[in-house]
Short mmCIF file of C-alpha atoms in Angstrom, two decimals:
data_model
loop_
_atom_site.label_atom_id
_atom_site.label_comp_id
_atom_site.label_asym_id
_atom_site.label_seq_id
_atom_site.Cartn_x
_atom_site.Cartn_y
_atom_site.Cartn_z
CA MET A 1 -55.93 -12.12 52.26
CA GLY A 2 -58.57 -12.37 49.58
CA ALA A 3 -57.89 -8.80 48.51
CA PHE A 4 -54.23 -9.66 48.13
CA LYS A 5 -55.07 -12.65 45.90
CA SER A 6 -57.37 -10.50 43.80
CA THR A 7 -54.68 -7.86 43.29
CA LEU A 8 -52.11 -10.51 42.42
CA GLY A 9 -54.52 -12.02 39.95
CA ASP A 10 -55.07 -8.63 38.28
CA MET A 11 -51.32 -8.14 38.00
CA THR A 12 -50.90 -11.59 36.42
CA ASP A 13 -53.63 -10.89 33.89
CA THR A 14 -51.98 -7.57 32.97
CA ALA A 15 -48.56 -9.17 32.57
CA GLU A 16 -50.05 -11.91 30.38
CA THR A 17 -51.83 -9.50 28.08
CA ALA A 18 -49.09 -6.83 27.79
CA PRO A 19 -47.11 -7.28 24.54
CA VAL A 20 -43.42 -8.08 24.94
CA ARG A 21 -41.30 -5.68 22.90
CA ALA A 22 -38.32 -7.64 21.60
CA ALA A 23 -35.11 -6.53 19.87
CA ILE A 24 -33.17 -8.92 17.63
CA TYR A 25 -29.38 -8.76 17.61
CA CYS A 26 -27.36 -10.39 14.80
CA ARG A 27 -23.60 -10.40 14.28
CA LEU A 28 -21.06 -11.96 11.92
CA SER A 29 -17.31 -11.69 12.59
CA SER A 30 -16.15 -11.93 9.00
CA ASP A 31 -18.13 -11.54 5.80
CA PRO A 32 -15.68 -12.01 2.89
CA THR A 33 -18.39 -11.74 0.24
CA GLY A 34 -20.16 -8.73 1.72
CA ARG A 35 -23.54 -10.36 1.07
CA ALA A 36 -24.64 -10.45 4.74
CA ALA A 37 -26.32 -13.82 4.08
CA ASN A 38 -25.41 -15.23 7.50
CA VAL A 39 -26.90 -12.36 9.50
CA GLN A 40 -30.05 -12.60 7.40
CA ARG A 41 -30.42 -16.26 8.41
CA GLN A 42 -29.84 -15.30 12.05
CA GLU A 43 -32.60 -12.70 11.83
CA ALA A 44 -35.01 -15.17 10.21
CA ASP A 45 -34.44 -17.75 13.00
CA CYS A 46 -34.89 -15.08 15.69
CA ARG A 47 -38.14 -13.87 14.12
CA ALA A 48 -39.41 -17.45 14.09
CA LEU A 49 -38.57 -17.75 17.81
CA ALA A 50 -40.32 -14.42 18.53
CA LYS A 51 -43.45 -15.69 16.78
CA GLU A 52 -43.33 -18.91 18.81
CA LEU A 53 -43.02 -16.90 22.07
CA GLY A 54 -45.70 -14.41 21.03
CA TRP A 55 -43.30 -11.48 21.23
CA THR A 56 -43.41 -8.39 19.02
CA VAL A 57 -40.18 -7.49 17.24
CA VAL A 58 -39.73 -3.72 17.51
CA ASP A 59 -36.05 -3.37 16.61
CA VAL A 60 -33.28 -5.24 14.76
CA GLN A 61 -29.61 -4.41 15.33
CA ILE A 62 -26.93 -5.91 13.06
CA ASP A 63 -23.14 -5.85 13.28
CA ASN A 64 -21.98 -7.46 10.06
CA ASP A 65 -18.29 -8.21 9.52
CA ILE A 66 -17.33 -7.09 13.05
CA SER A 67 -15.57 -9.36 15.54
CA ALA A 68 -16.67 -9.49 19.17
CA TYR A 69 -13.35 -11.09 20.20
CA ALA A 70 -11.11 -8.23 19.02
CA GLY A 71 -12.90 -5.66 21.17
CA LYS A 72 -13.64 -3.35 18.23
CA PRO A 73 -16.60 -0.96 18.54
CA ARG A 74 -19.92 -2.58 17.63
CA PRO A 75 -22.45 0.11 16.69
CA GLY A 76 -25.39 -2.32 16.69
CA TYR A 77 -24.50 -3.69 20.12
CA ARG A 78 -24.25 -0.17 21.54
CA GLU A 79 -27.70 0.66 20.17
CA LEU A 80 -29.06 -2.54 21.72
CA LEU A 81 -27.72 -1.58 25.16
CA HIS A 82 -29.14 1.93 24.73
CA GLY A 83 -32.57 0.46 23.95
CA ILE A 84 -32.40 -1.69 27.10
CA ARG A 85 -31.29 1.16 29.38
CA THR A 86 -33.97 3.56 28.11
CA GLY A 87 -36.76 1.01 28.52
CA GLN A 88 -37.59 0.78 24.80
CA ILE A 89 -37.46 -3.03 24.77
CA ASP A 90 -38.51 -5.82 27.17
CA ALA A 91 -36.55 -8.73 25.68
CA VAL A 92 -33.54 -9.57 23.53
CA LEU A 93 -33.38 -12.31 20.89
CA ALA A 94 -30.09 -13.67 19.50
CA TRP A 95 -29.09 -16.72 17.51
CA HIS A 96 -26.49 -17.81 20.13
CA THR A 97 -24.77 -16.34 23.16
CA ASP A 98 -21.50 -15.89 21.24
CA ARG A 99 -23.33 -13.51 18.89
CA LEU A 100 -23.96 -11.21 21.87
CA TYR A 101 -20.62 -11.48 23.65
CA ARG A 102 -17.26 -13.26 23.56
CA ARG A 103 -15.53 -11.04 26.10
CA LEU A 104 -16.28 -10.61 29.79
CA PRO A 105 -16.31 -6.76 29.59
CA ASP A 106 -19.12 -6.97 27.01
CA LEU A 107 -21.02 -9.39 29.24
CA GLU A 108 -20.64 -7.07 32.24
CA ASP A 109 -22.22 -4.19 30.27
CA LEU A 110 -25.09 -6.45 29.26
CA VAL A 111 -25.65 -7.70 32.85
CA LYS A 112 -25.88 -4.14 34.23
CA ALA A 113 -28.35 -3.04 31.56
CA VAL A 114 -30.55 -6.17 31.86
CA GLN A 115 -30.70 -6.09 35.67
CA GLU A 116 -31.69 -2.41 35.71
CA ARG A 117 -34.70 -3.04 33.45
CA ASN A 118 -35.44 -6.72 34.16
CA VAL A 119 -35.08 -7.60 30.48
CA MET A 120 -35.40 -11.19 29.26
CA ILE A 121 -32.88 -12.84 26.88
CA ARG A 122 -33.64 -15.81 24.61
CA THR A 123 -31.42 -17.50 22.03
CA CYS A 124 -32.24 -19.89 19.22
CA LYS A 125 -29.44 -22.36 19.99
CA ALA A 126 -28.54 -21.85 23.68
CA GLY A 127 -31.99 -21.35 25.19
CA ILE A 128 -32.68 -18.91 28.02
CA ILE A 129 -29.98 -16.61 29.43
CA ASP A 130 -30.94 -15.70 32.98
CA LEU A 131 -28.83 -12.75 34.14
CA SER A 132 -31.01 -12.00 37.16
CA THR A 133 -29.34 -14.63 39.39
CA ALA A 134 -25.76 -15.33 40.44
CA SER A 135 -25.95 -18.83 38.95
CA GLY A 136 -27.18 -17.47 35.63
CA ILE A 137 -24.40 -14.89 35.49
CA MET A 138 -21.82 -17.58 36.33
CA THR A 139 -23.14 -19.76 33.50
CA ALA A 140 -22.93 -16.81 31.09
CA GLU A 141 -19.36 -16.07 32.19
CA ILE A 142 -18.39 -19.69 31.59
CA GLN A 143 -19.92 -19.53 28.12
CA ALA A 144 -18.00 -16.32 27.39
CA SER A 145 -14.74 -17.88 28.57
CA VAL A 146 -15.35 -20.96 26.42
CA SER A 147 -16.08 -18.78 23.37
CA LYS A 148 -12.90 -16.75 24.01
CA HIS A 149 -10.89 -19.98 24.29
CA GLU A 150 -12.30 -21.29 21.00
CA VAL A 151 -11.24 -18.14 19.16
CA ALA A 152 -7.79 -18.12 20.77
CA HIS A 153 -7.32 -21.79 19.89
CA LEU A 154 -8.36 -21.11 16.30
CA ILE A 155 -5.79 -18.29 16.11
CA GLU A 156 -3.11 -20.69 17.37
CA ARG A 157 -4.01 -23.28 14.73
CA VAL A 158 -3.95 -20.71 11.94
CA LYS A 159 -0.60 -19.34 13.13
CA ALA A 160 0.86 -22.86 13.32
CA ALA A 161 -0.33 -23.58 9.78
CA LYS A 162 1.22 -20.34 8.51
CA ASP A 163 4.50 -21.05 10.33
CA ALA A 164 4.60 -24.50 8.72
CA ALA A 165 3.95 -22.95 5.32
CA ALA A 166 6.71 -20.40 5.92
CA ALA A 167 9.16 -23.19 6.79
CA LYS A 168 8.39 -24.76 3.40
CA GLY A 169 8.53 -21.43 1.57
CA ALA A 170 4.84 -21.80 0.74
CA TYR A 171 2.12 -19.18 0.34
CA ARG A 172 0.44 -18.52 3.69
CA GLY A 173 -2.91 -17.25 2.45
CA GLY A 174 -4.59 -13.86 2.42
CA PRO A 175 -6.05 -11.59 -0.26
CA ARG A 176 -4.89 -12.17 -3.84
CA PRO A 177 -1.54 -10.40 -4.32
CA PHE A 178 -1.29 -8.13 -7.35
CA GLY A 179 0.61 -9.93 -10.11
CA TYR A 180 -0.44 -13.41 -8.94
CA GLU A 181 -3.52 -15.60 -9.03
CA ALA A 182 -5.69 -16.26 -5.97
CA ASP A 183 -3.48 -19.22 -4.96
CA GLY A 184 -0.59 -16.80 -4.46
CA ARG A 185 1.70 -18.92 -6.64
CA ALA A 186 0.73 -18.68 -10.30
CA PRO A 187 1.78 -15.32 -11.78
CA ARG A 188 -0.48 -13.12 -13.91
CA GLY A 189 0.84 -13.76 -16.33
CA PHE A 190 3.79 -15.62 -17.83
CA VAL A 191 4.05 -16.59 -21.47
CA CYS A 192 6.61 -18.79 -23.18
CA PRO A 193 8.24 -16.89 -26.08
CA SER A 194 8.90 -20.17 -27.90
CA CYS A 195 5.74 -22.27 -27.66
CA GLY A 196 3.30 -19.57 -26.52
CA SER A 197 2.21 -21.54 -23.43
CA ARG A 198 0.64 -19.54 -20.59
CA GLU A 199 0.81 -22.22 -17.90
CA GLY A 200 3.12 -24.95 -16.69
CA PHE A 201 6.18 -23.03 -15.44
CA GLY A 202 8.63 -24.00 -12.71
CA ASN A 203 9.84 -21.78 -9.92
CA ASP A 204 12.80 -20.83 -12.13
CA ARG A 205 10.28 -19.54 -14.74
CA THR A 206 11.23 -22.33 -17.16
CA CYS A 207 8.48 -23.62 -19.45
CA GLN A 208 7.93 -27.28 -18.60
CA GLY A 209 6.84 -27.92 -22.16
CA CYS A 210 9.86 -26.71 -24.14
CA GLY A 211 12.38 -25.64 -21.50
CA THR A 212 12.45 -21.96 -22.53
CA ARG A 213 12.54 -19.26 -19.86
CA SER A 214 9.22 -17.42 -19.74
CA ILE A 215 8.65 -13.68 -20.04
CA ASN A 216 6.01 -11.44 -18.49
CA GLU A 217 3.22 -11.09 -21.02
CA PRO A 218 2.84 -7.42 -22.05
CA GLY A 219 -0.25 -5.88 -20.48
CA SER A 220 -0.43 -8.39 -17.60
CA GLU A 221 -0.15 -7.51 -13.91
CA ALA A 222 3.26 -9.19 -13.77
CA TRP A 223 4.44 -7.13 -16.73
CA TYR A 224 3.28 -3.85 -15.21
CA THR A 225 5.02 -4.75 -11.94
CA GLU A 226 8.25 -5.51 -13.79
CA GLN A 227 8.08 -2.31 -15.84
CA ALA A 228 7.42 -0.22 -12.72
CA THR A 229 10.41 -1.82 -10.97
CA LEU A 230 12.69 -1.02 -13.90
CA ALA A 231 11.27 2.50 -14.12
CA ILE A 232 12.13 3.20 -10.47
CA VAL A 233 15.70 1.98 -11.05
CA ASP A 234 15.91 4.26 -14.09
CA GLY A 235 14.82 7.29 -12.05
CA GLU A 236 11.06 7.42 -12.60
CA SER A 237 8.88 8.66 -9.72
CA LEU A 238 6.09 6.74 -8.05
CA ARG A 239 3.65 9.50 -8.89
CA SER A 240 4.41 9.41 -12.61
CA ILE A 241 4.08 5.60 -12.69
CA CYS A 242 0.70 5.85 -10.96
CA ARG A 243 -0.40 8.34 -13.59
CA THR A 244 0.74 6.02 -16.38
CA TRP A 245 -1.11 3.10 -14.80
CA ALA A 246 -4.26 5.18 -14.41
CA GLU A 247 -4.17 6.10 -18.09
CA ALA A 248 -3.72 2.43 -18.98
CA GLY A 249 -6.59 1.35 -16.71
CA VAL A 250 -4.39 -0.62 -14.29
CA ARG A 251 -6.18 -0.77 -10.95
CA THR A 252 -5.66 -2.44 -7.57
CA VAL A 253 -6.93 -5.90 -6.71
CA PRO A 254 -10.61 -5.61 -5.68
CA ARG A 255 -10.93 -5.20 -1.91
CA ARG A 256 -13.81 -4.66 0.47
CA PHE A 257 -13.12 -1.32 2.12
CA ARG A 258 -14.39 -0.32 5.55
CA GLN A 259 -17.48 1.91 5.41
CA GLU A 260 -18.49 4.76 7.73
CA ASP A 261 -20.89 2.48 9.65
CA GLY A 262 -18.07 0.03 10.42
CA THR A 263 -19.06 -2.58 7.84
CA ARG A 264 -17.24 -3.39 4.61
CA GLY A 265 -18.91 -2.80 1.28
CA GLU A 266 -18.83 -4.64 -2.03
CA PRO A 267 -15.38 -5.49 -3.48
CA GLU A 268 -14.02 -2.64 -5.55
CA SER A 269 -10.74 -1.77 -7.24
CA ARG A 270 -9.18 1.69 -7.19
CA GLU A 271 -6.53 3.69 -8.96
CA TRP A 272 -3.07 3.22 -7.51
CA LYS A 273 -1.69 5.73 -5.03
CA PRO A 274 2.07 6.35 -4.68
CA GLU A 275 2.23 4.87 -1.17
CA GLU A 276 0.38 1.73 -2.33
CA LEU A 277 2.67 1.34 -5.34
CA ARG A 278 5.71 1.71 -3.10
CA LYS A 279 4.53 -1.17 -0.91
CA LEU A 280 3.89 -3.28 -4.00
CA LEU A 281 7.37 -2.74 -5.43
CA LEU A 282 9.05 -3.42 -2.06
CA ARG A 283 7.44 -6.86 -1.75
CA PRO A 284 10.10 -9.60 -1.57
CA ARG A 285 7.60 -11.95 -3.23
CA ASN A 286 8.19 -10.06 -6.51
CA ALA A 287 11.68 -11.59 -6.55
CA GLY A 288 10.47 -15.02 -5.44
CA LEU A 289 11.56 -14.47 -1.83
CA LEU A 290 9.62 -15.40 1.30
CA GLU A 291 9.11 -12.67 3.90
CA VAL A 292 8.36 -13.51 7.54
CA SER A 293 7.88 -11.31 10.57
CA ALA A 294 9.67 -11.83 13.86
CA ILE A 295 10.04 -10.01 17.16
CA GLY A 296 13.56 -8.72 17.76
CA LEU A 297 15.48 -8.42 20.99
CA ASP A 298 14.08 -4.92 21.44
CA GLY A 299 10.54 -6.30 21.39
CA LYS A 300 9.65 -4.70 18.05
CA ARG A 301 8.21 -6.73 15.18
CA ARG A 302 10.30 -6.71 12.03
CA SER A 303 10.10 -8.37 8.65
CA GLU A 304 12.98 -10.32 7.19
CA ILE A 305 13.60 -12.57 4.21
CA ALA A 306 13.56 -16.23 5.22
CA GLY A 307 14.71 -17.66 1.88
CA GLN A 308 13.42 -18.72 -1.51
CA ALA A 309 9.65 -19.07 -1.88
CA ASP A 310 7.85 -21.82 -3.76
CA TRP A 311 6.49 -19.46 -6.41
CA PRO A 312 8.30 -18.03 -9.45
CA PRO A 313 9.59 -14.45 -9.38
CA ILE A 314 8.11 -11.63 -11.43
CA VAL A 315 11.46 -9.78 -11.55
CA ASP A 316 14.99 -11.02 -10.95
CA GLU A 317 16.40 -10.45 -7.49
CA GLU A 318 19.14 -8.10 -8.64
CA THR A 319 16.63 -5.70 -10.22
CA TRP A 320 14.34 -5.90 -7.18
CA ARG A 321 17.27 -5.15 -4.85
CA ALA A 322 18.16 -2.13 -6.95
CA CYS A 323 14.56 -0.88 -6.85
CA LYS A 324 14.45 -1.45 -3.10
CA ALA A 325 17.66 0.55 -2.61
CA VAL A 326 16.18 3.49 -4.53
CA LEU A 327 12.87 3.50 -2.67
CA GLU A 328 14.53 3.19 0.74
CA ASN A 329 17.16 5.82 0.06
CA PRO A 330 16.74 8.48 2.83
CA ALA A 331 17.74 11.20 0.37
CA ARG A 332 14.84 10.32 -1.91
CA ARG A 333 11.90 12.74 -1.76
CA THR A 334 9.01 10.75 -0.28
CA THR A 335 6.26 13.37 -0.37
CA THR A 336 3.32 11.95 -2.32
CA GLY A 337 1.15 15.05 -2.24
CA ASN A 338 0.88 17.87 -4.76
CA GLY A 339 2.72 17.12 -7.98
CA ARG A 340 5.29 19.37 -9.63
CA VAL A 341 4.00 21.59 -12.40
CA TRP A 342 7.16 23.63 -13.14
CA LEU A 343 10.26 22.17 -14.78
CA LEU A 344 12.80 24.36 -12.98
CA SER A 345 11.19 25.05 -9.58
CA ARG A 346 13.97 24.80 -6.97
CA LEU A 347 16.37 23.49 -9.64
CA ALA A 348 17.32 26.91 -11.01
CA HIS A 349 18.78 29.48 -8.59
CA CYS A 350 18.73 33.22 -8.22
CA TRP A 351 22.00 35.18 -8.35
CA CYS A 352 21.70 35.45 -4.53
CA GLY A 353 21.93 31.67 -4.19
CA ALA A 354 18.30 30.99 -3.28
CA PRO A 355 16.23 28.64 -5.44
CA VAL A 356 13.48 30.02 -7.65
CA ARG A 357 9.87 28.91 -7.58
CA GLY A 358 7.33 28.84 -10.39
CA GLY A 359 3.94 30.46 -10.05
CA SER A 360 0.91 31.35 -12.13
CA LYS A 361 1.23 35.00 -11.10
CA GLY A 362 3.35 36.00 -14.03
CA VAL A 363 5.02 38.79 -15.91
CA GLY A 364 3.70 41.48 -18.22
CA GLY A 365 0.13 41.64 -16.92
CA ASN A 366 -3.04 40.06 -18.28
CA THR A 367 -3.15 42.34 -21.34
CA LYS A 368 0.12 40.97 -22.68
CA ALA A 369 -0.95 37.43 -21.89
CA GLN A 370 -4.22 37.86 -23.81
CA LYS A 371 -2.33 39.10 -26.88
CA LEU A 372 -0.45 35.78 -26.83
CA GLY A 373 -3.63 33.76 -26.36
CA ARG A 374 -2.89 32.85 -22.72
CA ALA A 375 -4.74 33.45 -19.47
CA SER A 376 -1.50 34.56 -17.79
CA LEU A 377 2.26 34.51 -18.22
CA PRO A 378 3.65 32.29 -15.40
CA ALA A 379 7.06 33.20 -14.04
CA TYR A 380 9.91 31.98 -11.87
CA ARG A 381 10.68 34.16 -8.83
CA CYS A 382 13.39 34.07 -6.18
CA THR A 383 12.14 32.45 -2.97
CA GLU A 384 14.15 34.84 -0.79
CA GLY A 385 13.48 38.14 -2.53
CA PRO A 386 10.71 38.12 -5.15
CA SER A 387 12.12 41.33 -6.56
CA HIS A 388 15.58 39.78 -7.12
CA VAL A 389 14.74 37.98 -10.37
CA ILE A 390 11.61 37.24 -12.34
CA ARG A 391 11.58 35.31 -15.62
CA ASP A 392 8.96 34.13 -18.08
CA ALA A 393 8.51 30.45 -17.08
CA HIS A 394 7.61 29.20 -20.56
CA ARG A 395 10.56 30.90 -22.25
CA LEU A 396 13.06 29.76 -19.60
CA ASP A 397 11.74 26.17 -19.77
CA GLU A 398 12.06 26.18 -23.57
CA PHE A 399 15.57 27.63 -23.40
CA ILE A 400 16.85 25.04 -20.90
CA THR A 401 15.04 22.18 -22.64
CA ASP A 402 16.66 23.00 -25.99
CA LEU A 403 20.10 23.16 -24.36
CA VAL A 404 19.69 19.84 -22.50
CA VAL A 405 18.28 17.93 -25.48
CA GLU A 406 21.05 19.28 -27.71
CA ARG A 407 23.68 18.36 -25.12
CA LEU A 408 22.40 14.80 -24.72
CA SER A 409 22.16 14.40 -28.50
CA ARG A 410 25.91 14.96 -28.98
CA PRO A 411 27.91 11.88 -30.04
CA ASP A 412 30.07 12.22 -26.92
CA ALA A 413 27.10 12.68 -24.50
CA ALA A 414 27.74 9.37 -22.75
CA GLU A 415 31.40 10.21 -22.19
CA LEU A 416 30.47 13.65 -20.84
CA HIS A 417 27.81 12.58 -18.36
CA LEU A 418 28.17 8.85 -17.54
CA LYS A 419 30.84 7.25 -15.39
CA PRO A 420 33.05 4.81 -17.31
CA VAL A 421 32.36 1.13 -16.67
CA ASP A 422 35.22 -0.91 -15.24
CA ALA A 423 35.66 -3.54 -17.95
CA ALA A 424 38.00 -5.54 -15.74
CA GLU A 425 35.26 -6.24 -13.22
CA PRO A 426 34.13 -9.88 -13.75
CA HIS A 427 30.46 -10.60 -14.30
CA THR A 428 28.88 -12.68 -11.52
CA ASP A 429 25.44 -14.15 -11.15
CA LEU A 430 24.56 -12.37 -7.92
CA ALA A 431 21.10 -13.93 -7.60
CA ARG A 432 22.61 -17.42 -7.87
CA LYS A 433 25.25 -16.60 -5.26
CA ALA A 434 22.58 -15.26 -2.90
CA GLY A 435 20.52 -18.42 -3.36
CA ILE A 436 23.54 -20.63 -2.57
CA LEU A 437 24.28 -18.69 0.61
CA ARG A 438 20.65 -18.94 1.79
CA THR A 439 20.73 -22.69 1.20
CA LYS A 440 23.94 -22.84 3.24
CA LEU A 441 22.19 -21.06 6.13
CA ASP A 442 19.44 -23.69 6.03
CA THR A 443 22.06 -26.47 5.99
CA ILE A 444 23.84 -25.00 9.03
CA ALA A 445 20.57 -24.95 10.96
CA ALA A 446 19.80 -28.54 9.92
CA ASP A 447 23.28 -29.72 10.98
CA PHE A 448 22.82 -28.12 14.39
CA ALA A 449 19.42 -29.79 14.78
CA GLU A 450 21.05 -33.16 14.02
CA ASP A 451 23.83 -32.49 16.58
CA LEU A 452 26.46 -32.54 13.81
CA ILE A 453 27.91 -29.21 14.96
CA THR A 454 28.05 -27.41 18.28
CA ARG A 455 26.04 -24.30 19.11
CA GLN A 456 29.13 -22.11 18.94
CA GLN A 457 30.06 -23.54 15.54
CA MET A 458 26.52 -22.90 14.35
CA LEU A 459 26.66 -19.27 15.53
CA ASP A 460 30.08 -18.64 13.95
CA MET A 461 29.18 -20.25 10.62
CA THR A 462 25.84 -18.42 10.50
CA ALA A 463 27.48 -15.06 11.20
CA ILE A 464 30.09 -15.53 8.46
CA THR A 465 27.56 -16.78 5.89
CA ARG A 466 25.08 -14.01 6.67
CA GLN A 467 27.86 -11.42 6.33
CA ARG A 468 28.67 -12.78 2.86
CA LEU A 469 24.96 -12.77 1.98
CA ASN A 470 24.62 -9.15 3.08
CA ALA A 471 27.58 -8.21 0.89
CA VAL A 472 25.98 -9.88 -2.14
CA THR A 473 22.61 -8.22 -1.58
CA ALA A 474 24.34 -4.85 -1.13
CA GLN A 475 26.12 -5.44 -4.43
CA MET A 476 22.72 -6.07 -6.02
CA GLY A 477 21.41 -2.83 -4.62
CA GLY A 478 24.46 -1.06 -6.04
CA ARG A 479 22.80 -1.08 -9.42
CA ALA A 480 20.54 1.63 -8.06
CA SER A 481 23.42 4.08 -8.34
CA THR A 482 23.06 3.94 -12.13
CA SER A 483 22.64 7.43 -13.56
CA VAL A 484 19.16 8.56 -14.50
CA LEU A 485 20.67 9.15 -17.97
CA ALA A 486 21.60 5.50 -18.54
CA SER A 487 18.25 4.56 -20.09
CA LEU A 488 18.18 7.55 -22.46
CA PRO A 489 19.28 7.28 -26.14
CA LEU A 490 22.37 9.43 -25.59
CA GLY A 491 24.05 10.55 -28.80
CA ASP A 492 20.96 9.99 -30.95
CA GLY A 493 19.48 13.41 -31.71
CA ALA A 494 16.35 12.15 -33.47
CA ALA A 495 15.54 9.66 -30.72
CA MET A 496 16.20 12.20 -27.96
CA GLY A 497 14.01 14.79 -29.62
CA GLU A 498 11.19 12.27 -29.99
CA LEU A 499 11.52 10.86 -26.46
CA TRP A 500 11.82 14.09 -24.42
CA PRO A 501 8.20 15.33 -24.81
CA THR A 502 6.89 11.91 -23.75
CA LEU A 503 8.83 11.85 -20.46
CA HIS A 504 6.91 12.65 -17.30
CA LEU A 505 7.74 16.02 -15.75
CA ASP A 506 9.39 14.32 -12.76
CA ARG A 507 11.70 12.41 -15.08
CA ARG A 508 12.62 15.53 -17.06
CA ARG A 509 13.41 17.35 -13.81
CA GLN A 510 15.72 14.50 -12.77
CA VAL A 511 17.57 14.67 -16.09
CA VAL A 512 17.97 18.46 -15.88
CA GLU A 513 19.20 18.18 -12.29
CA ALA A 514 21.73 15.50 -13.31
CA VAL A 515 23.39 17.45 -16.12
CA VAL A 516 23.20 21.19 -15.50
CA SER A 517 23.35 23.95 -12.90
CA ILE A 518 21.28 27.06 -13.67
CA VAL A 519 21.74 30.58 -12.24
CA ILE A 520 19.44 33.47 -13.17
CA ASN A 521 21.19 36.84 -13.06
CA LYS A 522 19.83 40.37 -12.88
CA SER A 523 18.57 41.91 -16.09
CA ARG A 524 18.01 45.51 -17.08
CA ARG A 525 14.52 46.89 -17.27
CA GLY A 526 12.83 47.21 -20.65
CA ARG A 527 13.71 45.61 -23.94
CA PRO A 528 16.87 43.50 -24.02
CA LYS A 529 19.59 44.08 -26.56
CA GLY A 530 18.64 42.69 -29.96
CA TYR A 531 14.90 42.78 -29.32
CA ARG A 532 12.92 42.72 -32.59
CA PRO A 533 9.55 44.51 -32.39
CA GLY A 534 6.73 42.61 -34.07
CA ILE A 535 8.80 39.40 -34.07
CA ASP A 536 9.85 38.74 -30.47
CA THR A 537 6.97 38.24 -28.03
CA SER A 538 8.97 38.39 -24.80
CA TYR A 539 11.71 40.42 -23.19
CA PHE A 540 13.45 37.17 -22.17
CA ASP A 541 17.23 37.61 -22.35
CA ALA A 542 19.17 34.33 -22.60
CA SER A 543 22.45 36.13 -21.82
CA THR A 544 21.33 36.56 -18.20
CA ILE A 545 21.17 32.78 -17.68
CA ASP A 546 24.38 31.05 -16.56
CA VAL A 547 24.45 27.35 -17.47
CA THR A 548 27.16 25.08 -16.04
CA TRP A 549 27.33 21.47 -17.20
CA LYS A 550 27.85 18.91 -14.42
CA PRO A 551 30.45 16.11 -14.58
CA PRO A 552 29.35 12.46 -14.18
CA ALA A 553 28.07 11.78 -10.65
#
């Protein structure tokens, strides 16, 4: 018996003198500033507790800006469990139990690891967590369920607040939208053309000081958004607008992007990408409209316009509808990858009917190119049979460009290539009509809520009003059918000649495609008829190019 006591005493002395290796775990669900100040305070409190307990901190694991409720991977938590399972630590320190787990699956993983290695858990605010007994595990499960309920309840409150804001047409929060201030209401930036004021505008954009309608100040985010919207309606491509914005230094709103380790770094702005610009221009908020999401009968979540918002529009609704119709047109090329570098690739056709494609592998060999001061002489080739036709790309581009600019400079260019406008069609304020119909929908719903109309009357009146509203919005989108030529100075040779070189390649291709069909025919080998040695630098023969002018489309 005495021997047993002696052995037990030796074991107690050993346990008392052996250092306890502790790991600290810190976590913060959301860190909007990216400063990690909260997790630093958690670590400081845990180190103070370790010093009080006489434990040695051998590891610190941090999951900053990662939620435990959403079930997303937590790299720090996984490393903590690995340290427990491999016997590298004897104890775990955390600021509170909800820093370790908010979900029962996470708790189950922790229980298995702790029980295998008999690891102790201490928290700064919730005391000891004993996962070695059934009662301790039950207490931990209750704490996890309470934490999960708190998060779920918070989500419900936030959703209710956003639904209430949506009912009022108010901003529902979130990152600062491009073109607006952080409050989501004040545009960046309006200016009154009469008094020069830059603040104090109503939702109708009217200056509250002098009553003049405001304009988007040139160079502001609102102005760039408006110009991009108009450019899309006029036929510009997303890629060319992004390039223009990049040259002007227009960048996205600073965001904290997710890093490789799962955290989010410092706020940074980036150059615009075509897909990002597309989303920006499709925002209903640009036209002062409120967008809400709802689950349809098929169970899928969809977005729809609920009505007028309580912030002023950057662009008028008719222009936004036209831009939206262009961007959502299924026939529109949506590839945002490699940009075009050849004016006539797949616009001009070989005599066999196949389109031609431009390439840097050219004509005449490198020797001829070097004589002209070029690295190579790029050429257009038939995509079906490369031996069918081959033409000097620079000479063909110049030939077609001169023809198109000359054609559009003619006094009758508008008559030749633009559809006549029906002068008898009355002018209507489509945006005002749409606003009246949306107000009527709200009135119908209010009358039904007050028992002034029956359910069937409400359904019938809503269906008729919504049908009229859809017709008006479709009429707005009809502006998108405007020819790509409408914004060009047709009939003005000097203006056309000055404007053409400044157009982006995508825009020039659209103009060429709108006015002319090009067929490249076979040519004889060697020098063409009329070739002048010492003067002509190419065997390009314009007589082998068939040009057919297109009627208005």
